[in-house]
Short mmCIF file of C-alpha atoms and ligand atoms in Angstrom, two decimals:
data_model
loop_
_atom_site.label_atom_id
_atom_site.label_comp_id
_atom_site.label_asym_id
_atom_site.label_seq_id
_atom_site.Cartn_x
_atom_site.Cartn_y
_atom_site.Cartn_z
CA MET A 20 156.21 39.33 133.78
CA SER A 21 157.10 36.46 131.49
CA THR A 22 160.46 34.73 131.41
CA PHE A 23 161.39 37.00 128.51
CA SER A 24 161.97 40.69 128.02
CA ALA A 25 162.70 42.82 124.95
CA PRO A 26 166.32 42.35 123.76
CA ARG A 27 168.95 44.82 124.97
CA GLY A 28 168.85 48.09 123.05
CA THR A 29 165.23 47.64 122.01
CA TYR A 30 161.93 48.70 123.51
CA ASP A 31 158.25 48.11 122.93
CA LEU A 32 155.90 50.80 121.73
CA ILE A 33 152.78 50.52 123.80
CA PRO A 34 149.61 52.60 124.04
CA PRO A 35 149.05 55.38 124.76
CA GLU A 36 152.63 56.59 124.00
CA SER A 37 152.74 54.58 120.76
CA ALA A 38 150.27 57.08 119.28
CA ASP A 39 153.06 59.69 119.26
CA TYR A 40 155.18 57.47 117.02
CA LEU A 41 152.37 57.05 114.53
CA ALA A 42 151.74 60.80 114.58
CA VAL A 43 155.42 61.51 113.88
CA ARG A 44 155.51 59.07 110.97
CA GLU A 45 152.36 60.62 109.55
CA ALA A 46 153.65 64.17 109.96
CA ILE A 47 156.89 63.37 108.15
CA ALA A 48 155.09 61.58 105.34
CA ALA A 49 152.48 64.30 104.72
CA PRO A 50 154.74 66.91 103.08
CA LEU A 51 156.43 64.18 101.03
CA ARG A 52 153.11 63.00 99.61
CA ARG A 53 152.28 66.57 98.64
CA ALA A 54 155.60 66.83 96.81
CA GLY A 55 155.09 63.78 94.62
CA TYR A 56 156.96 61.12 96.59
CA GLY A 57 155.50 57.62 96.22
CA TYR A 58 155.61 55.01 98.97
CA ILE A 59 158.23 52.27 98.68
CA GLU A 60 158.77 49.28 100.94
CA THR A 61 161.79 47.00 100.74
CA PRO A 62 162.53 43.84 102.78
CA GLY A 63 163.87 44.10 106.31
CA PHE A 64 166.97 42.16 105.23
CA GLU A 65 169.21 42.25 102.18
CA ASN A 66 172.31 40.62 100.80
CA VAL A 67 175.10 41.67 103.15
CA GLU A 68 177.24 42.78 100.19
CA LEU A 69 174.72 45.49 99.30
CA PHE A 70 175.60 47.32 102.49
CA ALA A 71 179.30 46.46 102.40
CA ARG A 72 179.57 48.02 98.95
CA GLY A 73 176.89 50.70 99.32
CA VAL A 74 177.40 52.04 102.83
CA GLY A 75 181.16 51.37 102.76
CA GLU A 76 183.55 48.63 103.92
CA SER A 77 185.28 50.96 106.37
CA THR A 78 182.23 52.48 108.06
CA ASP A 79 181.26 51.60 111.63
CA ILE A 80 177.90 50.44 110.32
CA VAL A 81 179.48 47.76 108.14
CA THR A 82 182.49 46.77 110.27
CA LYS A 83 180.79 46.67 113.67
CA GLU A 84 177.08 47.24 113.61
CA MET A 85 175.40 44.89 111.16
CA TYR A 86 173.22 42.00 112.27
CA THR A 87 174.28 39.34 109.79
CA LEU A 88 173.09 35.80 109.32
CA THR A 89 173.60 32.89 106.99
CA THR A 90 170.43 31.21 105.78
CA LYS A 91 169.99 27.43 105.56
CA GLY A 92 170.50 27.90 101.82
CA GLY A 93 173.85 29.57 102.43
CA SER A 94 172.89 33.18 101.60
CA ARG A 95 174.63 35.86 103.63
CA LEU A 96 172.05 38.41 104.73
CA ALA A 97 172.01 41.46 106.97
CA LEU A 98 169.11 43.08 108.79
CA ARG A 99 169.01 46.48 107.16
CA PRO A 100 170.99 49.11 109.06
CA GLU A 101 169.69 51.88 106.78
CA GLY A 102 167.27 52.38 103.91
CA THR A 103 169.12 54.14 101.11
CA ALA A 104 171.13 51.27 99.61
CA PRO A 105 168.01 49.02 99.59
CA VAL A 106 165.98 51.74 97.85
CA VAL A 107 168.62 52.20 95.16
CA ARG A 108 168.77 48.41 94.74
CA ALA A 109 164.98 48.25 94.34
CA VAL A 110 164.81 51.18 91.91
CA LEU A 111 167.46 49.55 89.71
CA GLU A 112 165.90 46.10 89.99
CA HIS A 113 162.52 47.40 88.81
CA ASN A 114 163.99 49.73 86.20
CA LEU A 115 162.26 52.75 87.68
CA HIS A 116 165.30 54.78 86.60
CA ARG A 117 164.40 54.11 82.96
CA GLY A 118 161.15 56.07 83.42
CA ALA A 119 160.57 59.70 84.30
CA LEU A 120 163.33 61.20 86.45
CA PRO A 121 163.79 61.90 89.22
CA VAL A 122 162.25 58.85 90.84
CA LYS A 123 160.89 60.18 94.13
CA VAL A 124 160.08 57.71 96.89
CA TRP A 125 159.56 57.66 100.64
CA TYR A 126 159.66 54.83 103.16
CA SER A 127 159.02 54.13 106.80
CA GLY A 128 160.35 51.26 108.82
CA SER A 129 162.69 49.51 111.20
CA GLN A 130 166.47 49.68 111.02
CA TYR A 131 168.91 47.54 112.97
CA ARG A 132 172.35 48.50 114.20
CA TYR A 133 174.39 46.68 116.81
CA GLU A 134 175.43 49.85 118.64
CA ARG A 135 176.18 50.44 122.31
CA PRO A 136 172.73 51.27 123.65
CA GLN A 137 172.21 54.56 125.45
CA ALA A 138 169.54 57.25 125.67
CA GLY A 139 168.37 57.89 122.10
CA ARG A 140 170.57 55.16 120.63
CA TYR A 141 168.93 51.80 120.08
CA ARG A 142 169.68 48.58 118.27
CA HIS A 143 166.25 48.62 116.71
CA PHE A 144 164.90 52.01 115.71
CA SER A 145 162.70 53.45 113.07
CA GLN A 146 163.17 55.99 110.31
CA VAL A 147 161.03 57.74 107.78
CA GLY A 148 163.15 58.40 104.72
CA ALA A 149 162.88 60.05 101.34
CA GLU A 150 165.02 59.56 98.25
CA ALA A 151 165.01 61.38 94.89
CA LEU A 152 166.98 59.45 92.29
CA GLY A 153 168.28 60.34 88.87
CA ALA A 154 168.64 64.12 88.87
CA GLU A 155 171.45 66.51 89.64
CA ASP A 156 169.70 69.73 90.50
CA PRO A 157 170.30 71.95 93.54
CA ALA A 158 166.54 72.52 93.71
CA LEU A 159 166.08 68.83 94.48
CA ASP A 160 168.53 68.98 97.40
CA ALA A 161 166.76 72.10 98.62
CA GLU A 162 163.32 70.52 98.15
CA LEU A 163 164.20 67.58 100.39
CA ILE A 164 165.69 69.75 103.11
CA ILE A 165 162.67 72.07 103.04
CA LEU A 166 160.28 69.09 103.28
CA ALA A 167 162.10 67.83 106.39
CA VAL A 168 161.99 71.28 107.97
CA ASP A 169 158.28 71.57 107.17
CA ALA A 170 157.66 68.15 108.73
CA TYR A 171 159.41 69.12 111.96
CA ARG A 172 157.61 72.45 112.05
CA SER A 173 154.22 70.81 111.47
CA LEU A 174 154.87 68.69 114.57
CA GLY A 175 155.52 71.83 116.56
CA LEU A 176 159.25 71.14 116.97
CA ARG A 177 161.26 74.34 117.31
CA ASN A 178 164.72 73.86 118.78
CA PHE A 179 166.32 71.98 115.94
CA ARG A 180 169.23 73.20 113.84
CA LEU A 181 170.24 72.32 110.31
CA LEU A 182 173.94 71.72 109.73
CA LEU A 183 175.04 71.91 106.11
CA ASN A 184 178.20 70.98 104.25
CA SER A 185 179.43 69.87 100.84
CA LEU A 186 181.72 66.86 100.52
CA GLY A 187 182.72 67.56 96.93
CA ASP A 188 182.63 65.15 94.03
CA ARG A 189 184.87 62.57 92.39
CA GLU A 190 187.02 65.36 91.02
CA CYS A 191 187.77 67.46 94.07
CA ARG A 192 187.25 65.01 96.93
CA PRO A 193 190.31 62.81 96.16
CA VAL A 194 192.53 65.92 96.05
CA TYR A 195 191.14 67.08 99.37
CA ARG A 196 191.41 63.60 100.86
CA ALA A 197 195.12 63.45 100.01
CA ALA A 198 195.72 66.92 101.49
CA LEU A 199 193.88 65.93 104.67
CA GLN A 200 195.84 62.67 104.93
CA ASP A 201 199.10 64.59 104.64
CA PHE A 202 198.02 66.82 107.50
CA LEU A 203 196.72 63.99 109.70
CA ARG A 204 199.84 61.84 109.28
CA GLY A 205 201.79 64.58 111.06
CA LEU A 206 199.62 64.43 114.22
CA ASP A 207 200.01 62.49 117.43
CA LEU A 208 197.23 59.90 117.10
CA ASP A 209 196.57 56.45 118.54
CA GLU A 210 196.91 53.36 116.39
CA ASP A 211 193.21 53.00 115.51
CA THR A 212 192.99 56.61 114.44
CA ARG A 213 196.18 56.34 112.37
CA ALA A 214 194.60 53.37 110.61
CA ARG A 215 191.49 55.46 110.00
CA VAL A 216 193.64 58.19 108.45
CA GLU A 217 194.63 55.70 105.74
CA ILE A 218 191.17 54.23 105.12
CA ASN A 219 188.68 56.99 105.83
CA PRO A 220 190.46 60.24 106.77
CA LEU A 221 187.34 62.41 106.67
CA ARG A 222 185.91 60.43 109.59
CA VAL A 223 188.79 61.66 111.75
CA LEU A 224 187.30 65.17 111.53
CA ASP A 225 184.25 63.73 113.27
CA ASP A 226 186.26 62.34 116.22
CA LYS A 227 184.63 63.69 119.36
CA ARG A 228 187.69 63.30 121.63
CA GLU A 229 189.20 66.57 122.76
CA ALA A 230 192.78 65.34 122.33
CA VAL A 231 192.02 64.78 118.65
CA GLN A 232 189.88 67.88 118.14
CA LYS A 233 192.64 70.11 119.58
CA GLN A 234 195.09 68.89 116.95
CA LEU A 235 192.64 69.47 114.11
CA ALA A 236 192.98 73.25 114.27
CA GLY A 237 194.50 74.26 110.97
CA ALA A 238 193.45 71.06 109.17
CA PRO A 239 192.55 71.56 105.51
CA MET A 240 188.77 71.78 105.15
CA MET A 241 186.58 70.57 102.32
CA PRO A 242 184.90 73.93 101.57
CA ASP A 243 188.32 75.38 100.66
CA HIS A 244 189.00 72.50 98.28
CA LEU A 245 185.72 72.33 96.38
CA CYS A 246 186.04 72.46 92.60
CA GLU A 247 184.21 75.23 90.76
CA ALA A 248 181.25 72.99 89.84
CA CYS A 249 180.76 71.82 93.44
CA LYS A 250 181.17 75.34 94.80
CA GLU A 251 178.57 76.69 92.38
CA TYR A 252 176.20 73.79 93.17
CA HIS A 253 176.52 74.35 96.90
CA GLU A 254 175.94 78.09 96.58
CA GLN A 255 172.72 77.38 94.72
CA VAL A 256 171.49 75.00 97.42
CA ARG A 257 172.29 77.59 100.08
CA GLY A 258 170.52 80.31 98.11
CA LEU A 259 167.37 78.24 97.62
CA LEU A 260 167.22 77.38 101.32
CA THR A 261 167.62 81.00 102.31
CA ALA A 262 164.90 82.05 99.87
CA ALA A 263 162.59 79.46 101.45
CA GLY A 264 163.21 80.89 104.91
CA VAL A 265 165.22 77.87 106.06
CA GLU A 266 168.07 78.73 108.40
CA PHE A 267 171.20 76.63 108.38
CA GLU A 268 174.68 76.59 109.85
CA ASP A 269 177.64 75.85 107.61
CA ASP A 270 179.51 72.99 109.27
CA GLU A 271 182.74 72.19 107.49
CA LYS A 272 183.36 69.23 109.79
CA LEU A 273 180.07 67.50 108.99
CA VAL A 274 181.13 64.27 107.27
CA ARG A 275 178.35 61.78 108.18
CA GLY A 276 178.93 58.12 108.98
CA LEU A 277 178.16 56.58 105.59
CA ASP A 278 180.57 56.51 102.66
CA TYR A 279 178.20 57.15 99.78
CA TYR A 280 177.85 60.90 100.19
CA THR A 281 178.94 63.45 97.61
CA ARG A 282 178.36 67.19 97.53
CA THR A 283 175.43 68.27 99.74
CA THR A 284 175.37 66.70 103.20
CA PHE A 285 173.25 67.80 106.12
CA GLU A 286 172.13 66.83 109.56
CA PHE A 287 169.32 68.01 111.80
CA VAL A 288 170.37 68.23 115.43
CA HIS A 289 168.31 68.93 118.51
CA ASP A 290 169.92 70.45 121.56
CA GLY A 291 167.64 68.80 124.10
CA LEU A 292 168.87 65.26 123.45
CA GLY A 293 172.34 64.99 124.96
CA SER A 294 175.00 63.20 122.96
CA GLN A 295 172.65 61.48 120.50
CA SER A 296 171.53 64.81 119.12
CA ALA A 297 171.04 63.96 115.43
CA VAL A 298 167.33 63.66 114.75
CA GLY A 299 167.84 63.22 111.02
CA GLY A 300 170.38 63.40 108.27
CA GLY A 301 171.07 62.88 104.63
CA GLY A 302 172.70 64.18 101.54
CA ARG A 303 173.56 63.59 97.93
CA TYR A 304 174.94 60.21 96.84
CA ASP A 305 175.80 60.57 93.18
CA GLY A 306 178.01 57.45 93.05
CA LEU A 307 175.96 54.92 95.04
CA SER A 308 174.20 53.36 92.07
CA GLU A 309 177.52 52.62 90.38
CA MET A 310 178.95 51.28 93.65
CA ILE A 311 176.28 48.55 93.60
CA GLY A 312 176.59 47.76 89.90
CA GLY A 313 174.09 50.21 88.38
CA PRO A 314 174.43 53.05 85.88
CA PRO A 315 175.28 56.62 86.94
CA LEU A 316 172.28 57.88 88.91
CA PRO A 317 172.88 61.12 90.82
CA SER A 318 170.54 61.15 93.79
CA VAL A 319 169.79 62.81 97.10
CA GLY A 320 167.79 61.85 100.19
CA TRP A 321 167.44 61.82 103.94
CA ALA A 322 166.18 59.74 106.81
CA LEU A 323 164.66 61.16 109.98
CA GLY A 324 164.82 59.12 113.16
CA VAL A 325 161.32 58.57 114.53
CA ASP A 326 162.49 57.58 118.03
CA ARG A 327 164.69 60.65 118.43
CA THR A 328 162.05 62.95 116.95
CA VAL A 329 159.62 61.73 119.63
CA LEU A 330 162.30 62.33 122.29
CA ALA A 331 162.92 65.83 120.91
CA LEU A 332 159.20 66.64 121.02
CA ARG A 333 159.05 65.44 124.64
CA ALA A 334 162.15 67.50 125.50
CA GLU A 335 160.30 70.57 124.21
CA GLY A 336 157.09 69.59 125.98
CA VAL A 337 155.13 69.42 122.71
CA GLU A 338 151.89 67.47 123.11
CA LEU A 339 150.75 65.74 119.96
CA PRO A 340 147.04 65.52 119.21
CA GLN A 341 145.75 62.13 120.32
CA PRO A 342 143.99 59.87 117.83
CA SER A 343 140.21 59.58 118.03
CA ARG A 344 139.28 58.63 121.57
CA THR A 345 136.33 56.48 122.47
CA GLN A 346 133.19 58.59 122.13
CA VAL A 347 130.56 56.12 123.31
CA PHE A 348 130.88 53.29 125.81
CA ALA A 349 128.18 50.61 126.10
CA VAL A 350 127.46 48.82 129.39
CA PRO A 351 125.06 45.87 129.13
CA LEU A 352 123.46 44.26 132.16
CA GLY A 353 122.49 40.69 131.41
CA GLU A 354 122.55 38.39 128.43
CA GLU A 355 119.77 39.97 126.38
CA ALA A 356 121.22 43.48 126.83
CA ARG A 357 124.61 42.18 125.80
CA ARG A 358 123.25 41.05 122.43
CA ALA A 359 121.25 44.24 121.89
CA LEU A 360 124.02 46.66 122.86
CA PHE A 361 126.63 44.73 120.92
CA GLY A 362 124.46 45.41 117.86
CA VAL A 363 124.34 49.13 118.77
CA VAL A 364 128.14 49.22 119.18
CA THR A 365 128.70 47.60 115.80
CA GLU A 366 126.33 50.04 114.10
CA LEU A 367 127.87 53.10 115.77
CA ARG A 368 131.32 52.00 114.65
CA ARG A 369 130.11 51.45 111.12
CA GLN A 370 128.81 55.01 111.17
CA GLY A 371 132.23 56.30 112.17
CA ILE A 372 131.72 56.80 115.90
CA ALA A 373 134.52 55.47 118.11
CA THR A 374 132.73 53.08 120.44
CA ASP A 375 133.74 50.52 123.05
CA PHE A 376 131.96 47.90 125.07
CA ALA A 377 132.08 46.52 128.62
CA TYR A 378 133.25 43.01 127.88
CA GLY A 379 133.23 40.19 130.38
CA GLY A 380 129.86 40.96 132.03
CA ARG A 381 131.34 42.50 135.17
CA GLY A 382 128.26 44.45 136.32
CA LEU A 383 127.13 48.07 136.37
CA LYS A 384 129.76 49.46 138.72
CA ASN A 385 132.74 48.03 136.86
CA GLY A 386 131.16 48.84 133.51
CA MET A 387 130.70 52.51 134.43
CA LYS A 388 134.25 52.67 135.78
CA SER A 389 135.49 51.48 132.40
CA ALA A 390 133.22 53.98 130.62
CA ASN A 391 134.63 56.87 132.64
CA ARG A 392 138.19 55.70 132.20
CA SER A 393 137.74 55.48 128.42
CA GLY A 394 137.14 59.22 128.18
CA ALA A 395 133.86 58.65 126.32
CA ALA A 396 131.30 61.45 126.17
CA TYR A 397 128.33 59.09 126.49
CA ALA A 398 127.57 55.75 128.08
CA VAL A 399 124.75 53.57 126.81
CA VAL A 400 123.40 51.35 129.58
CA ALA A 401 120.64 48.77 129.32
CA GLY A 402 119.21 46.03 131.54
CA GLU A 403 116.28 43.61 131.26
CA ARG A 404 113.74 46.19 132.36
CA ASP A 405 114.90 48.82 129.83
CA LEU A 406 114.72 46.32 127.01
CA ALA A 407 111.26 45.20 128.08
CA GLU A 408 110.24 48.85 127.51
CA GLY A 409 112.17 49.01 124.23
CA VAL A 410 114.64 51.64 125.51
CA VAL A 411 118.27 52.05 126.53
CA GLN A 412 119.66 54.68 128.91
CA VAL A 413 121.97 57.29 127.37
CA LYS A 414 124.11 58.96 130.02
CA ASN A 415 126.11 62.13 129.39
CA LEU A 416 129.31 61.37 131.26
CA ASP A 417 130.20 65.03 131.72
CA SER A 418 126.94 66.28 133.20
CA GLY A 419 125.73 62.97 134.63
CA GLU A 420 122.34 63.51 132.97
CA GLN A 421 120.65 60.28 131.88
CA VAL A 422 117.71 59.87 129.48
CA PRO A 423 115.88 56.84 128.11
CA VAL A 424 116.07 56.57 124.32
CA PRO A 425 114.22 54.02 122.13
CA LEU A 426 116.58 51.18 121.21
CA ASP A 427 115.93 51.59 117.50
CA GLY A 428 116.63 55.33 117.65
CA VAL A 429 119.75 55.35 119.82
CA VAL A 430 122.28 55.37 116.98
CA ALA A 431 120.65 58.40 115.36
CA GLU A 432 120.31 60.12 118.76
CA LEU A 433 124.01 59.66 119.60
CA ARG A 434 125.04 60.84 116.16
CA ARG A 435 123.06 64.01 116.70
CA ASN A 436 124.49 64.54 120.18
CA LEU A 437 128.05 64.04 119.01
CA ALA A 438 127.74 66.12 115.84
P1 HAM B 24 171.83 58.16 109.46
O1 HAM B 24 172.39 59.49 109.82
O2 HAM B 24 172.69 56.96 109.75
O3 HAM B 24 171.48 58.23 107.92
O4 HAM B 24 170.46 57.93 110.20
C1 HAM B 24 169.42 58.91 110.09
C2 HAM B 24 168.78 59.12 111.45
O5 HAM B 24 168.35 57.88 112.02
C3 HAM B 24 169.70 59.70 112.50
O6 HAM B 24 169.80 61.10 112.36
C4 HAM B 24 169.00 59.31 113.79
O7 HAM B 24 167.94 60.22 114.08
C5 HAM B 24 168.40 57.97 113.42
N1 HAM B 24 169.26 56.90 113.99
C6 HAM B 24 170.40 56.40 113.47
N2 HAM B 24 170.91 55.46 114.28
C7 HAM B 24 170.08 55.36 115.35
C8 HAM B 24 170.05 54.56 116.53
N3 HAM B 24 170.98 53.62 116.79
N4 HAM B 24 169.03 54.73 117.42
C9 HAM B 24 168.06 55.65 117.17
N5 HAM B 24 168.03 56.42 116.06
C10 HAM B 24 169.02 56.29 115.16
C11 HAM B 24 170.95 57.20 107.21
O8 HAM B 24 170.50 56.20 107.70
C12 HAM B 24 170.90 57.47 105.73
N6 HAM B 24 170.31 56.31 105.06
C13 HAM B 24 170.09 58.73 105.46
C14 HAM B 24 170.00 59.05 104.00
C15 HAM B 24 168.96 58.82 103.18
N7 HAM B 24 170.94 59.60 103.26
C16 HAM B 24 170.51 59.71 102.01
N8 HAM B 24 169.31 59.23 101.95
#
């Protein structure tokens, strides 16, 4: 061990488990690529104001969880806690919204939140996200949800549930908000929660404490306050999901922890994860562009947590296919064999065969131990005497059978054997 370890709330991805994380990212990206989403990458840090205005001044993310810093030049930056506000910023900055709409993009990368670490909740974690900007169409909301479901299914994940809600729009939400505030002001709540009632009353619905939940019976709920346009929009989303064979649960208390949401909101939860059960979430954010100084740009998106998706797969016992394992392992004995077999290894790799080499000249016994451990199907062994005869030994590591093969024909021979 060195003097240092990974910071609290973070962990290293190391082989072989790291392969699962790559597989999850790939599996989430695949359906997006097929649906016309282009890859976007934004910096790992942004102007702190982008998140304050975009995610919301009163959210936990902005008030408690951002990693902020001041540069030597005096800029106030934050490590990104989420990807949506940066994507909207980038789309506006590059005028993508002036082209064909919707702009459909996906991203993959690290997010940083100074949260209390626990199982499934980290200070550094990774998301794959998708955003469709510049269109107000229930089919777009449905498309994104279906793509997430297809991604989970393609990984073999089964025990996840989709929670669905509508948070209304700028017409009906303020009316609902006022009605909810009226109700909440009459309850017996602690000081912090009373403050929340004034700033962000919808978040109170999300309070997990039983003493609060008990008092919420009879609270006005958003679905009963949706305006006609929002109601109609939500019904269409629900209908399209049902037609696509996607099951969902209406969850009138689903409010999400970010302030930019309007209308459709959803979360994917997995029951094998304990309290950090959300494996992904998203929704429509029709006002976000204007909140950060852009034109009206109705949009919808989601982000799926890679770490929690891996945990969910493990909880279900799903084994992901491993990436190409070593197929051939070369063990040289002596200096001349080292040069010759290194050439063979390079050529095999160039021909697409996963090949490894016994580095460090540690002899036949150690070399063969490494070959067996690598999972290779064949070992190629050569010493002075073999080379003097112009051959190398090809050993089938399953059967133990070993045959001499001319050095200049060994690449072709192995290709045939492995085909
Ligand atoms: P979010 O719900 O904050 O939404 O995060 C999405 C997912 O990231 C969560 O469901 C969870 O799986 C994962 N996640 C969040 N925090 C942590 C953590 N501390 N440790 C491990 N995993 C975590 C957003 O970030 C929105 N930007 C989603 C979105 C995109 N909405 C519209 N477009």
